[in-house]
Amino acid sequence: MPIFAVHYTYTDATAADRATNRPEHRAWLNALVDAGTVLSSGPYPDGSGALLLFRHEDASSLTELLSNDPFARLGLIEAVRVVEWLPVMGAFAE
């Protein structure tokens, strides 16, 4: 199954609301980790966004899944970029 790198872009204007809603956002992600859908995720240290690695059937159904993220539902993500990724070495290579 393909792996996708998902890049979230955040703005300073949503920082307080993201902090408030982070537990719900992380609970959503943790459920996807438990299901094997999320391989890894985490914010960029400068607060500009986050990188999430998903194992999913295709980009369009992943985009639909991402719309369920509490951050997305609340309008706290400035931009989302979904890119299929082909790891050839390391932990995620097949």
PDB file of C-alpha atoms in Angstrom:
ATOM      1  CA  MET A   1       0.000   0.000   0.000  1.00  0.00           C
ATOM      2  CA  PRO A   2       1.406   3.440  -0.857  1.00  0.00           C
ATOM      3  CA  ILE A   3       2.911   5.801   1.688  1.00  0.00           C
ATOM      4  CA  PHE A   4       1.992   9.473   1.616  1.00  0.00           C
ATOM      5  CA  ALA A   5       3.762  12.436   3.165  1.00  0.00           C
ATOM      6  CA  VAL A   6       1.236  14.989   4.340  1.00  0.00           C
ATOM      7  CA  HIS A   7       2.459  18.494   5.071  1.00  0.00           C
ATOM      8  CA  TYR A   8       0.257  20.737   7.187  1.00  0.00           C
ATOM      9  CA  THR A   9       0.945  24.476   7.189  1.00  0.00           C
ATOM     10  CA  TYR A  10      -0.086  26.498  10.236  1.00  0.00           C
ATOM     11  CA  THR A  11      -0.208  30.228  10.953  1.00  0.00           C
ATOM     12  CA  ASP A  12       0.413  32.098  14.175  1.00  0.00           C
ATOM     13  CA  ALA A  13      -3.223  33.225  14.104  1.00  0.00           C
ATOM     14  CA  THR A  14      -4.410  29.682  14.937  1.00  0.00           C
ATOM     15  CA  ALA A  15      -1.748  28.809  17.538  1.00  0.00           C
ATOM     16  CA  ALA A  16      -3.988  29.303  20.582  1.00  0.00           C
ATOM     17  CA  ASP A  17      -6.869  27.302  19.096  1.00  0.00           C
ATOM     18  CA  ARG A  18      -4.496  24.521  18.049  1.00  0.00           C
ATOM     19  CA  ALA A  19      -3.146  24.327  21.606  1.00  0.00           C
ATOM     20  CA  THR A  20      -6.695  24.109  22.968  1.00  0.00           C
ATOM     21  CA  ASN A  21      -7.731  21.407  20.497  1.00  0.00           C
ATOM     22  CA  ARG A  22      -4.439  19.466  20.378  1.00  0.00           C
ATOM     23  CA  PRO A  23      -5.659  16.625  22.667  1.00  0.00           C
ATOM     24  CA  GLU A  24      -8.564  15.846  20.296  1.00  0.00           C
ATOM     25  CA  HIS A  25      -6.268  16.130  17.241  1.00  0.00           C
ATOM     26  CA  ARG A  26      -3.717  13.755  18.797  1.00  0.00           C
ATOM     27  CA  ALA A  27      -6.414  11.300  19.897  1.00  0.00           C
ATOM     28  CA  TRP A  28      -7.617  11.173  16.265  1.00  0.00           C
ATOM     29  CA  LEU A  29      -4.048  10.556  15.076  1.00  0.00           C
ATOM     30  CA  ASN A  30      -3.385   7.937  17.777  1.00  0.00           C
ATOM     31  CA  ALA A  31      -6.432   5.962  16.658  1.00  0.00           C
ATOM     32  CA  LEU A  32      -4.980   5.972  13.133  1.00  0.00           C
ATOM     33  CA  VAL A  33      -1.588   4.875  14.491  1.00  0.00           C
ATOM     34  CA  ASP A  34      -3.312   1.967  16.243  1.00  0.00           C
ATOM     35  CA  ALA A  35      -5.042   1.068  12.958  1.00  0.00           C
ATOM     36  CA  GLY A  36      -1.715   1.110  11.070  1.00  0.00           C
ATOM     37  CA  THR A  37      -2.765   4.059   8.909  1.00  0.00           C
ATOM     38  CA  VAL A  38      -0.447   6.677  10.431  1.00  0.00           C
ATOM     39  CA  LEU A  39       3.197   5.630  10.463  1.00  0.00           C
ATOM     40  CA  SER A  40       4.528   8.746  12.183  1.00  0.00           C
ATOM     41  CA  SER A  41       3.611  12.368  12.747  1.00  0.00           C
ATOM     42  CA  GLY A  42       4.872  15.445  14.459  1.00  0.00           C
ATOM     43  CA  PRO A  43       5.044  19.219  14.318  1.00  0.00           C
ATOM     44  CA  TYR A  44       7.906  21.256  12.914  1.00  0.00           C
ATOM     45  CA  PRO A  45       9.821  22.812  15.828  1.00  0.00           C
ATOM     46  CA  ASP A  46       9.285  26.345  14.478  1.00  0.00           C
ATOM     47  CA  GLY A  47       5.482  25.962  14.684  1.00  0.00           C
ATOM     48  CA  SER A  48       4.998  26.431  10.929  1.00  0.00           C
ATOM     49  CA  GLY A  49       3.277  23.093  10.408  1.00  0.00           C
ATOM     50  CA  ALA A  50       3.596  19.346  10.717  1.00  0.00           C
ATOM     51  CA  LEU A  51       4.624  16.241   8.783  1.00  0.00           C
ATOM     52  CA  LEU A  52       2.420  13.155   8.883  1.00  0.00           C
ATOM     53  CA  LEU A  53       3.233   9.842   7.186  1.00  0.00           C
ATOM     54  CA  PHE A  54       0.266   7.724   6.138  1.00  0.00           C
ATOM     55  CA  ARG A  55      -0.096   4.281   4.607  1.00  0.00           C
ATOM     56  CA  HIS A  56      -3.264   4.569   2.530  1.00  0.00           C
ATOM     57  CA  GLU A  57      -4.938   3.280  -0.650  1.00  0.00           C
ATOM     58  CA  ASP A  58      -4.801   6.504  -2.680  1.00  0.00           C
ATOM     59  CA  ALA A  59      -4.481  10.274  -2.392  1.00  0.00           C
ATOM     60  CA  SER A  60      -8.158  11.077  -2.909  1.00  0.00           C
ATOM     61  CA  SER A  61      -9.405   8.813  -0.120  1.00  0.00           C
ATOM     62  CA  LEU A  62      -6.606  10.071   2.118  1.00  0.00           C
ATOM     63  CA  THR A  63      -7.685  13.649   1.457  1.00  0.00           C
ATOM     64  CA  GLU A  64     -11.199  12.655   2.510  1.00  0.00           C
ATOM     65  CA  LEU A  65      -9.830  11.058   5.688  1.00  0.00           C
ATOM     66  CA  LEU A  66      -7.830  14.214   6.475  1.00  0.00           C
ATOM     67  CA  SER A  67     -11.042  16.250   6.443  1.00  0.00           C
ATOM     68  CA  ASN A  68     -11.982  14.389   9.659  1.00  0.00           C
ATOM     69  CA  ASP A  69      -8.946  15.734  11.530  1.00  0.00           C
ATOM     70  CA  PRO A  70     -10.249  17.965  14.321  1.00  0.00           C
ATOM     71  CA  PHE A  71      -7.783  20.660  13.235  1.00  0.00           C
ATOM     72  CA  ALA A  72      -9.256  20.523   9.715  1.00  0.00           C
ATOM     73  CA  ARG A  73     -12.856  20.579  10.934  1.00  0.00           C
ATOM     74  CA  LEU A  74     -12.070  23.692  12.989  1.00  0.00           C
ATOM     75  CA  GLY A  75     -10.236  25.476  10.167  1.00  0.00           C
ATOM     76  CA  LEU A  76      -6.882  25.464  11.974  1.00  0.00           C
ATOM     77  CA  ILE A  77      -4.790  24.261   9.011  1.00  0.00           C
ATOM     78  CA  GLU A  78      -3.747  26.907   6.501  1.00  0.00           C
ATOM     79  CA  ALA A  79      -2.720  24.460   3.745  1.00  0.00           C
ATOM     80  CA  VAL A  80      -2.411  20.713   3.194  1.00  0.00           C
ATOM     81  CA  ARG A  81      -0.058  19.065   0.728  1.00  0.00           C
ATOM     82  CA  VAL A  82      -0.397  15.319   0.060  1.00  0.00           C
ATOM     83  CA  VAL A  83       2.473  13.665  -1.809  1.00  0.00           C
ATOM     84  CA  GLU A  84       2.973   9.968  -2.499  1.00  0.00           C
ATOM     85  CA  TRP A  85       6.382   8.946  -1.166  1.00  0.00           C
ATOM     86  CA  LEU A  86       8.514   5.963  -2.150  1.00  0.00           C
ATOM     87  CA  PRO A  87      11.001   5.126   0.612  1.00  0.00           C
ATOM     88  CA  VAL A  88      13.857   2.980  -0.714  1.00  0.00           C
ATOM     89  CA  MET A  89      15.947   2.711   2.477  1.00  0.00           C
ATOM     90  CA  GLY A  90      15.344   2.769   6.181  1.00  0.00           C
ATOM     91  CA  ALA A  91      12.445   2.127   8.490  1.00  0.00           C
ATOM     92  CA  PHE A  92       9.628   2.612   5.967  1.00  0.00           C
ATOM     93  CA  ALA A  93      11.210   0.854   2.972  1.00  0.00           C
ATOM     94  CA  GLU A  94       9.681  -2.462   1.960  1.00  0.00           C
TER      95      GLU A  94
END
